[in-house]
Coordinates of C-alpha atoms and ligand atoms in Angstrom, one line a residue:
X135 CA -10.8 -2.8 -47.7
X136 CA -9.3 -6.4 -47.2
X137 CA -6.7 -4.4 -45.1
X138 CA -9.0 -2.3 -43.3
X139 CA -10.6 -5.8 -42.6
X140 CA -7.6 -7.7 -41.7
X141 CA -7.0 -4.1 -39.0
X142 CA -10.1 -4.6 -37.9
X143 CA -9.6 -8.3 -37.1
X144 CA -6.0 -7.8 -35.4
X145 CA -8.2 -5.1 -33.4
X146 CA -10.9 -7.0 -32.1
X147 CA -8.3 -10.0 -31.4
X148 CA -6.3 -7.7 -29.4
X149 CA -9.5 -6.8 -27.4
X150 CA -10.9 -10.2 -26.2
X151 CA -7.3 -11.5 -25.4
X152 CA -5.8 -8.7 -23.7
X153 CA -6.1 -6.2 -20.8
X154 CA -9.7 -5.0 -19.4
X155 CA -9.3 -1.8 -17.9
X156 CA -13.0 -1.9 -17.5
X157 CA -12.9 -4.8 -15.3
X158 CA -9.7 -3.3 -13.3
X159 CA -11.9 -0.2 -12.7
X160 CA -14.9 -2.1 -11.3
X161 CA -12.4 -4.3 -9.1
X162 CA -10.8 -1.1 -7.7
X163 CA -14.3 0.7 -7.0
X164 CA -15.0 -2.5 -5.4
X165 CA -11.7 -2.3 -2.9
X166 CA -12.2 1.1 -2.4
X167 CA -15.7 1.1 -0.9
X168 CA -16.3 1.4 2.8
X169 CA -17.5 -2.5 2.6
X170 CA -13.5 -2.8 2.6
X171 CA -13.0 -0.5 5.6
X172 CA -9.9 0.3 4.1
X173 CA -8.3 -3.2 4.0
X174 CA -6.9 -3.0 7.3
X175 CA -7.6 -4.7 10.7
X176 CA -10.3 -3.3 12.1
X177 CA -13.6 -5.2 11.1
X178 CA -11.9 -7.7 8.7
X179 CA -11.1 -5.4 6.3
X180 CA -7.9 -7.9 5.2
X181 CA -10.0 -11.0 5.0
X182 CA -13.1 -9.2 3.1
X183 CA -10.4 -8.3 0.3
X184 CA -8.8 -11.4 0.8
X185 CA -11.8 -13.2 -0.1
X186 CA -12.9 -10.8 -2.8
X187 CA -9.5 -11.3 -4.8
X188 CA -9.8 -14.9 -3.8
X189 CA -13.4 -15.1 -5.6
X190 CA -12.1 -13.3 -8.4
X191 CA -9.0 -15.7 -9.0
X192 CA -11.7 -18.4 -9.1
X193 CA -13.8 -16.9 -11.0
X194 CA -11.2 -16.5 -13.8
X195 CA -11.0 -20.4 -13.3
X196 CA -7.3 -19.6 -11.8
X197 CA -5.2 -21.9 -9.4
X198 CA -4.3 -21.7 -6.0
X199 CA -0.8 -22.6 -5.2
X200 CA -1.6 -24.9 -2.7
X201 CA -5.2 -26.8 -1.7
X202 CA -6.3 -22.8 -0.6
X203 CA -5.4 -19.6 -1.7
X204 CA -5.0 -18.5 1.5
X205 CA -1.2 -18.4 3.2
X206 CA -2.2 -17.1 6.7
X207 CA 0.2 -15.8 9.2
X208 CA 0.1 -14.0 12.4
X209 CA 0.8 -10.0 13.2
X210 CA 1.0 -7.9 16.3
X211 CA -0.9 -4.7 15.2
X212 CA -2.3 -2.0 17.4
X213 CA -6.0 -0.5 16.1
X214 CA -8.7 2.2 16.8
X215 CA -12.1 0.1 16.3
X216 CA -13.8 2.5 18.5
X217 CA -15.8 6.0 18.4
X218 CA -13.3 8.5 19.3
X219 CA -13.4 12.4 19.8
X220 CA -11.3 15.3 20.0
X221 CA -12.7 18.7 21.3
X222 CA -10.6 22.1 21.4
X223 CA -12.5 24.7 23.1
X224 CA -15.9 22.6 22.7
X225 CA -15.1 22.2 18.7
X226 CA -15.4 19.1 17.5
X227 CA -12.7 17.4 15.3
X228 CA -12.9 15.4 12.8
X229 CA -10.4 12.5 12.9
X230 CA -8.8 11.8 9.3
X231 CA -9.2 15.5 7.7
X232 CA -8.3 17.4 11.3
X233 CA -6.5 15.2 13.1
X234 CA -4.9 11.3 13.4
X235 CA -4.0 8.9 15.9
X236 CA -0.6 8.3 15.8
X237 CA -0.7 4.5 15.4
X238 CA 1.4 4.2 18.9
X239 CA -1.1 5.5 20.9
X240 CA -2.8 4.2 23.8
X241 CA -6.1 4.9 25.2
X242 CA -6.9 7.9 27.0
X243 CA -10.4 9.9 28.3
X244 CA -10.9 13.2 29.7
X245 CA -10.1 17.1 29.8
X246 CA -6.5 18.3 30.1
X247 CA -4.4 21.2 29.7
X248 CA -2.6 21.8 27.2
X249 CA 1.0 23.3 27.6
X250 CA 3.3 23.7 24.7
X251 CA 6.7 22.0 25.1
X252 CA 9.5 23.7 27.1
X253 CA 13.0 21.7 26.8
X254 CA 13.5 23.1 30.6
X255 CA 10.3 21.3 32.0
X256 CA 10.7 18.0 33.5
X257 CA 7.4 17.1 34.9
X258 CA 4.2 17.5 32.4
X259 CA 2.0 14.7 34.4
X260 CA -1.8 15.2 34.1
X261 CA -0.5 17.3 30.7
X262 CA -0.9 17.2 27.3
X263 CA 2.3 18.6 25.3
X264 CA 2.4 20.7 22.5
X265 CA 4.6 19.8 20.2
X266 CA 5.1 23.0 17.4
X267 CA 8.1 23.0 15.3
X268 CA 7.9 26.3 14.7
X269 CA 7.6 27.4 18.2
X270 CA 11.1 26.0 18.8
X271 CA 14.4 27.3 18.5
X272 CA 17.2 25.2 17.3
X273 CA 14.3 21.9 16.8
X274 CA 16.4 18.5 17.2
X275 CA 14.1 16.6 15.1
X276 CA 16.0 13.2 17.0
X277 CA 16.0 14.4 20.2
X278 CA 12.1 15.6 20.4
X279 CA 11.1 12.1 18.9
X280 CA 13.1 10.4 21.6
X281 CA 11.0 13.0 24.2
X282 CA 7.7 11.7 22.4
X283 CA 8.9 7.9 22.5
X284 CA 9.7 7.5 25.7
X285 CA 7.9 9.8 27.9
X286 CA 10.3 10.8 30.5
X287 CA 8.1 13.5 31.4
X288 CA 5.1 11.4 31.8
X289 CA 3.1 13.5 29.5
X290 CA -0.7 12.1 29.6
X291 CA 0.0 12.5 25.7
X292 CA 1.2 14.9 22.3
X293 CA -0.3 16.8 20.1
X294 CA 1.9 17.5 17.1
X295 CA 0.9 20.2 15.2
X296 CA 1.4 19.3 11.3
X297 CA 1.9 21.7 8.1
X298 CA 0.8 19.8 5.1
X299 CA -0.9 16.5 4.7
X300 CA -1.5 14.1 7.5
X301 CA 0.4 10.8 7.2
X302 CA -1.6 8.0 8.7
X303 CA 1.0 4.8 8.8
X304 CA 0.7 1.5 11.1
X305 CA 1.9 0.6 14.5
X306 CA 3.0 -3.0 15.8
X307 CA 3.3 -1.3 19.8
X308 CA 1.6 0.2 21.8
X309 CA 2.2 3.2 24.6
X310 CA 0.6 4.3 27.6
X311 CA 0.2 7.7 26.6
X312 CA -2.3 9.5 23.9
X313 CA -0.6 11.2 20.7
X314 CA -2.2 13.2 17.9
X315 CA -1.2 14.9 15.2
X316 CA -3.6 18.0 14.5
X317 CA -3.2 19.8 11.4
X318 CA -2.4 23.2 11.8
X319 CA -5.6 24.8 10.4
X320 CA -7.6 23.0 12.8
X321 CA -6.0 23.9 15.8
X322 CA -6.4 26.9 17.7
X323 CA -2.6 27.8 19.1
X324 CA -4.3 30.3 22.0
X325 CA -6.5 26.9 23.3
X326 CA -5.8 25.9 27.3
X327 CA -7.7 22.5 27.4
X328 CA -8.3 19.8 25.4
X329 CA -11.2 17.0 25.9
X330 CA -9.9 13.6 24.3
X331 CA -11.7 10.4 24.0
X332 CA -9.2 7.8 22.4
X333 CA -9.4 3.7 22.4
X334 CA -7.4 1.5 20.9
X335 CA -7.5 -2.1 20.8
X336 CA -4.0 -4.1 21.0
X337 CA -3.9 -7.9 18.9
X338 CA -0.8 -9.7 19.9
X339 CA -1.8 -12.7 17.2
X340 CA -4.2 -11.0 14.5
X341 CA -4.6 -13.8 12.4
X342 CA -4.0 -12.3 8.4
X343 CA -3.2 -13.7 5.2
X344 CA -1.3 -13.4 1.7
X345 CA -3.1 -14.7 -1.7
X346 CA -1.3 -16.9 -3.9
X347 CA -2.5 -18.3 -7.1
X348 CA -0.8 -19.7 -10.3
X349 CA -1.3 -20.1 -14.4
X350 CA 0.5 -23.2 -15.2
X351 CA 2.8 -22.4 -18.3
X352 CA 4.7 -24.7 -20.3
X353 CA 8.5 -25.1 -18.3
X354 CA 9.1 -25.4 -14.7
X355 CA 10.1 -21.7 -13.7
X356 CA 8.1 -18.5 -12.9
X357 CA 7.2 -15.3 -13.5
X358 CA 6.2 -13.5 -10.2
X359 CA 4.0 -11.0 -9.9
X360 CA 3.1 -9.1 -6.8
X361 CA 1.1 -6.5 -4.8
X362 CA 0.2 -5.9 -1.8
X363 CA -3.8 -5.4 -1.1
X364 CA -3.5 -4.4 2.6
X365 CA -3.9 -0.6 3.7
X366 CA -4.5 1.1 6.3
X367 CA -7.7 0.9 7.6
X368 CA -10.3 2.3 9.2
X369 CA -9.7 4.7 12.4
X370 CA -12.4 5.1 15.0
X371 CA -14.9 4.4 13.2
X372 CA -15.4 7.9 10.7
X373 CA -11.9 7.6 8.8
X374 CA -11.6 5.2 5.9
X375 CA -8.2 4.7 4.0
X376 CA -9.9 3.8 1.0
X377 CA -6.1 3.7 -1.0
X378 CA -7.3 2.9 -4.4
X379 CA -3.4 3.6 -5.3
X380 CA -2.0 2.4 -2.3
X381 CA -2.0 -0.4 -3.1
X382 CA -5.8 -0.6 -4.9
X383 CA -4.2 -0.3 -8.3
X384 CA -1.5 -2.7 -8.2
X385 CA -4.0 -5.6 -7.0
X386 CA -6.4 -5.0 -9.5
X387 CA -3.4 -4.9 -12.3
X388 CA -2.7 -8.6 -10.8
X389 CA -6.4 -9.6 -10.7
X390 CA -6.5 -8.7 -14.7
X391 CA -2.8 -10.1 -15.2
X392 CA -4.0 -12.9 -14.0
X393 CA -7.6 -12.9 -16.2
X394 CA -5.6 -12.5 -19.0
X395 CA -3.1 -15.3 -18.7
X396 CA -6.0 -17.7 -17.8
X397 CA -7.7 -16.7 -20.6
X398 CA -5.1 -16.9 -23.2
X399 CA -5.5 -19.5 -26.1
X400 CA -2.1 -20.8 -25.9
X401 CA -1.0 -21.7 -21.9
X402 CA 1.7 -19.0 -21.2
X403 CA 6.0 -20.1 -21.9
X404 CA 6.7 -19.7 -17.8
X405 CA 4.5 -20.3 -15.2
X406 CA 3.0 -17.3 -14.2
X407 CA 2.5 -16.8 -10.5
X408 CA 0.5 -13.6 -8.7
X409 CA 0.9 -13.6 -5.1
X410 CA -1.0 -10.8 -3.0
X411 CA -0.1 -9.7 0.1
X412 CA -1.4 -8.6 3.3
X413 CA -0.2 -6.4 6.2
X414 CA 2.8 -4.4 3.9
X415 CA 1.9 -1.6 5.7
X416 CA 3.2 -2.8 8.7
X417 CA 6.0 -3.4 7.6
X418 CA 6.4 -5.7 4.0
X419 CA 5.2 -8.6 6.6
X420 CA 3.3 -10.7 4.3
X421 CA 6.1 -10.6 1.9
X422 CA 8.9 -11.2 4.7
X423 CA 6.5 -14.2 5.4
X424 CA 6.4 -15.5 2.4
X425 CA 9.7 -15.6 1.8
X426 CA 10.9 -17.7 4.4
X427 CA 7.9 -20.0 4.1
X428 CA 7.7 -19.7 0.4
X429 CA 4.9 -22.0 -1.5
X430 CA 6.9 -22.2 -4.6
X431 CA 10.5 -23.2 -5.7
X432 CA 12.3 -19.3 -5.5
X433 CA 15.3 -20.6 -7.1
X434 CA 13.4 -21.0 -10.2
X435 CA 12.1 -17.3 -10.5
X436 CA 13.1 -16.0 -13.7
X437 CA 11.4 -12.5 -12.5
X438 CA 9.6 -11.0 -10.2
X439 CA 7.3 -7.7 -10.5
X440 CA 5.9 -6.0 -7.4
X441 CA 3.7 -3.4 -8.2
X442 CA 2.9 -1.0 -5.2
X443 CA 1.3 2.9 -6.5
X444 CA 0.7 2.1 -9.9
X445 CA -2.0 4.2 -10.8
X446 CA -0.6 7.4 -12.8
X447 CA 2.2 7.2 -15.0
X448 CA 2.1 10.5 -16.8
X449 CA 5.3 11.6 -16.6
X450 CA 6.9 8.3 -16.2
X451 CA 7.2 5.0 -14.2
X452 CA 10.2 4.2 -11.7
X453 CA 11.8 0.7 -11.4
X454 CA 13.5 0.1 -7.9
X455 CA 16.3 -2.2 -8.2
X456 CA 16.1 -2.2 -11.8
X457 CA 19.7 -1.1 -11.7
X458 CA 20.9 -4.9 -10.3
X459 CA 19.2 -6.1 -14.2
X460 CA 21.0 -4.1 -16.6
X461 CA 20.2 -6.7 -19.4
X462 CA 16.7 -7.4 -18.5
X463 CA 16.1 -3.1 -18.1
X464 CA 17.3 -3.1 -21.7
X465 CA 14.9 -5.2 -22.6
X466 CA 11.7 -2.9 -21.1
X467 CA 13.4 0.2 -22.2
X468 CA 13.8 -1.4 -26.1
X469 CA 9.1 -1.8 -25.2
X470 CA 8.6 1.1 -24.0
X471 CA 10.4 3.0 -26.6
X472 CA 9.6 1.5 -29.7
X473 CA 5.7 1.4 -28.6
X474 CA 6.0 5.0 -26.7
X475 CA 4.1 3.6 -23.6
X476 CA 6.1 6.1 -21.0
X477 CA 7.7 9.5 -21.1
X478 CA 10.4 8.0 -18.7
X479 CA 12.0 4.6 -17.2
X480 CA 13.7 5.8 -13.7
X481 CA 15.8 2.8 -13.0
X482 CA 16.6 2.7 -9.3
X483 CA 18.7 1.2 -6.9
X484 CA 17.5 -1.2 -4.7
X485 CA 15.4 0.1 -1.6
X486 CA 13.6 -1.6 1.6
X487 CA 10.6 0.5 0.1
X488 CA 8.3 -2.9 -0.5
X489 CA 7.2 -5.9 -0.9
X490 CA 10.5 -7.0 -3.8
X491 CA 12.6 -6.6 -1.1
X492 CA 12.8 -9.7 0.8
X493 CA 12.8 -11.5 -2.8
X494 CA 16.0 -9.5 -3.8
X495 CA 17.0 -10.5 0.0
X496 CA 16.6 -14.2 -1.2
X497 CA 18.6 -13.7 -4.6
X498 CA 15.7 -13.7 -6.1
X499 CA 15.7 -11.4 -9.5
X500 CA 13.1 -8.5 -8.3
X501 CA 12.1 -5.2 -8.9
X502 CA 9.2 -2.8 -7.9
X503 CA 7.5 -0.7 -10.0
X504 CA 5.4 2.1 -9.4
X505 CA 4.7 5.4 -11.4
X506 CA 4.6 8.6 -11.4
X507 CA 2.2 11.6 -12.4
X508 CA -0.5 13.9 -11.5
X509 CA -1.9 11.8 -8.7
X510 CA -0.3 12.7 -5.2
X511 CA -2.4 11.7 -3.1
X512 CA -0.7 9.4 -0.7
X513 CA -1.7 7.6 2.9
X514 CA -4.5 10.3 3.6
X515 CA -8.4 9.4 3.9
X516 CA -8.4 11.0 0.2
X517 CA -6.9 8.3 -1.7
X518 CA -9.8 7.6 -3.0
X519 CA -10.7 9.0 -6.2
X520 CA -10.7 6.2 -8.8
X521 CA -11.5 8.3 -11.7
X522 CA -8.3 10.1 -11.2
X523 CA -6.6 6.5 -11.8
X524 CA -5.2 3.7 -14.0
X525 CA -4.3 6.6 -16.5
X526 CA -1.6 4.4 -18.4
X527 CA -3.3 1.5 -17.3
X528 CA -2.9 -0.1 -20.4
X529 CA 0.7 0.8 -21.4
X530 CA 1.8 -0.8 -18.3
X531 CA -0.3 -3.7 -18.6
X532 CA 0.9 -4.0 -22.2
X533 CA 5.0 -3.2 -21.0
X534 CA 5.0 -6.3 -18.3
X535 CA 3.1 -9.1 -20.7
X536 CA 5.6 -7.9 -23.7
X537 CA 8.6 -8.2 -21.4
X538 CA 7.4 -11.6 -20.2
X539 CA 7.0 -12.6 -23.7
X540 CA 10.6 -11.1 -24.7
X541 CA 12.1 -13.0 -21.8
X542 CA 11.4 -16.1 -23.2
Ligands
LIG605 ZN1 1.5 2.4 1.6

């Protein structure tokens, strides 16, 4: 009995002064609802989240690093704010499940042909080009992106037929043609014509921002925590990129890292810093920014975590650069086994893959970790399904806070 008592108080300690999956799943419903717009740049969907994470860093009673927690910067980013359509033979489209705008694309109204691509053709004005892959003999994958890049043909746009998902991404330029990708199933290969109504909207200086807030621990040196909260959007209106693992599940791991260091009895042994950033997606620019305009001393980083798709974990998580830290992967590896948290640790070489990079760039010890597991879904519109997430929530939760402890 006095044991089952003592368990029972160990258990209820471990409750109140630990993670709060419940709270991380409200927080990522919350990002993931079309109030968000998909965290991108059309309709504020970066500053909503910015000042949702904001209100929840305060709300925890949780520093900023400086007077704000706002570090704002400026990004060239080309959007789709607009109503579009896409009609094949008088069918409708529907823009996210059939097709996407290739972030490059200009604007562009009216009904063209449609001609599939012939190497041998130099002239396709007034045209729209087919681009099949498996139409084409001897496909140079280098040379038919060149063709779409640079237009020589002065092709009034592309359609590039696509096997598999659609990969929605983001785009700094703009051109002065149209290009769609259509998914296969949704095109009809015998159409003629096609009736496109496309409009983008180019910022040169689209002001955005990164999140910064600290714990105050006991020395003068940091732990660093990171995620990016940007996505990608929402595309003429009807498509939302909701990603609630892209990066949905890594900020709201950082939002409860955070709760629970503010929280703690005892102030944590380092400083614990969580910085979130935006417009990754376009290419790790909030990080890039914040490392050469950094709000805290790098040189005093004892370790840095970025976590970026961290809402599976079933068969395993991956650690990218974890290869430079042999001691301090020794160290996780020693957690995870002796408490059984994951099936597997891939320790990777370092990669250009997110937002650790420009940290590792700066000598700054850094890794990214992300898992791995039954949840694919990855830059579509259908990223969306919270209830399929934060399935090892708390093993990883519990992995990082014991490692920070360990590294003491
Ligand atoms: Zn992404």
């Amino acid at each position: 009995m006095k044991n089952y008592i003592l368990f029972l108080g160990i258990f209820i300690s471990t409750i109140s002064f630990s993670q709060d999956k419940e709270y991380a799943k409200l927080c990522l419903t919350k990002l993931t609802s079309n109030e968000f717009k998909g965290r991108g740049f059309v309709g504020n969907g970066d500053k909503i989240a910015a000042k949702f994470i904001a209100s929840e860093l305060k709300k925890h009673k949780i520093s900023p690093i400086q007077k704000s927690y706002f570090q704002d910067f400026n990004i060239a980013i080309n959007t789709y704010p607009y109503k579009s359509s896409v009609l094949i033979n008088n069918k409708k489209l529907v823009v996210g499940k059939d097709y996407l705008i290739v972030p490059l694309s200009g604007s562009l109204l009216g009904n063209f042909n449609l001609v599939y691509f012939d190497s041998t053709v130099s002239n396709y004005e007034n045209k729209i080009v087919i681009i099949d892959k498996k139409r084409l003999q001897n496909y140079d994958n280098q040379k038919i992106r060149k063709f779409k890049l640079l237009n020589p043909a002065k092709a009034k746009g592309f359609v590039e037929i696509v096997d598999g998902n659609l990969l929605q991404v983001q785009s700094q330029k703009e051109a002065n043609f149209v290009w769609l990708q259509i998914k296969r199933e949704s095109f009809d290969s015998l159409a003629t014509s096609i009736n496109i109504d496309v409009k983008n909207k180019y910022y040169d200086n689209y002001k955005t921002q990164n999140v910064c807030a600290i714990v105050k621990g006991e020395v003068d040196s940091f732990v660093v925590f990171s995620a990016h909260y940007d996505h990608l959007g929402a595309v003429a209106k009807e498509a939302v990129f909701a990603g609630a693992n892209d990066n949905g599940s890594g900020v709201v791991m950082l939002l409860d890292l955070a709760k629970y260091y503010s929280q703690k009895k005892e102030k944590p042994h380092y400083s614990i810093v969580f910085l979130f950033f935006s417009a990754e997606e376009v290419g790790l620019l909030g990080s890039a920014y914040f490392t050469e305009n950094t709000l805290i001393d790098l040189k005093k980083v004892k370790f840095l975590f970025n976590l970026d798709m961290v809402g599976s974990g079933e068969t395993g998580i991956a650690i990218v650069n974890g290869k430079s830290y042999p001691k301090e992967m020794n160290v996780l590896k020693e957690i995870n086994t002796k408490n059984n948290y994951f099936k597997n640790l891939k320790i990777r070489e370092n990669s250009t893959n997110s937002d650790h990079y420009y940290f590792t760039e700066k000598g700054v010890s850094s890794v990214f970790v992300y898992t791995e597991g039954n949840y694919k879904e990855y830059h579509s519109i259908y990223d969306n399904n919270v209830e399929a997430l934060l399935t090892r929530y708390n093993e990883l939760f519990n992995l990082l806070t014991q490692f920070v402890e360990k590294i003491k």
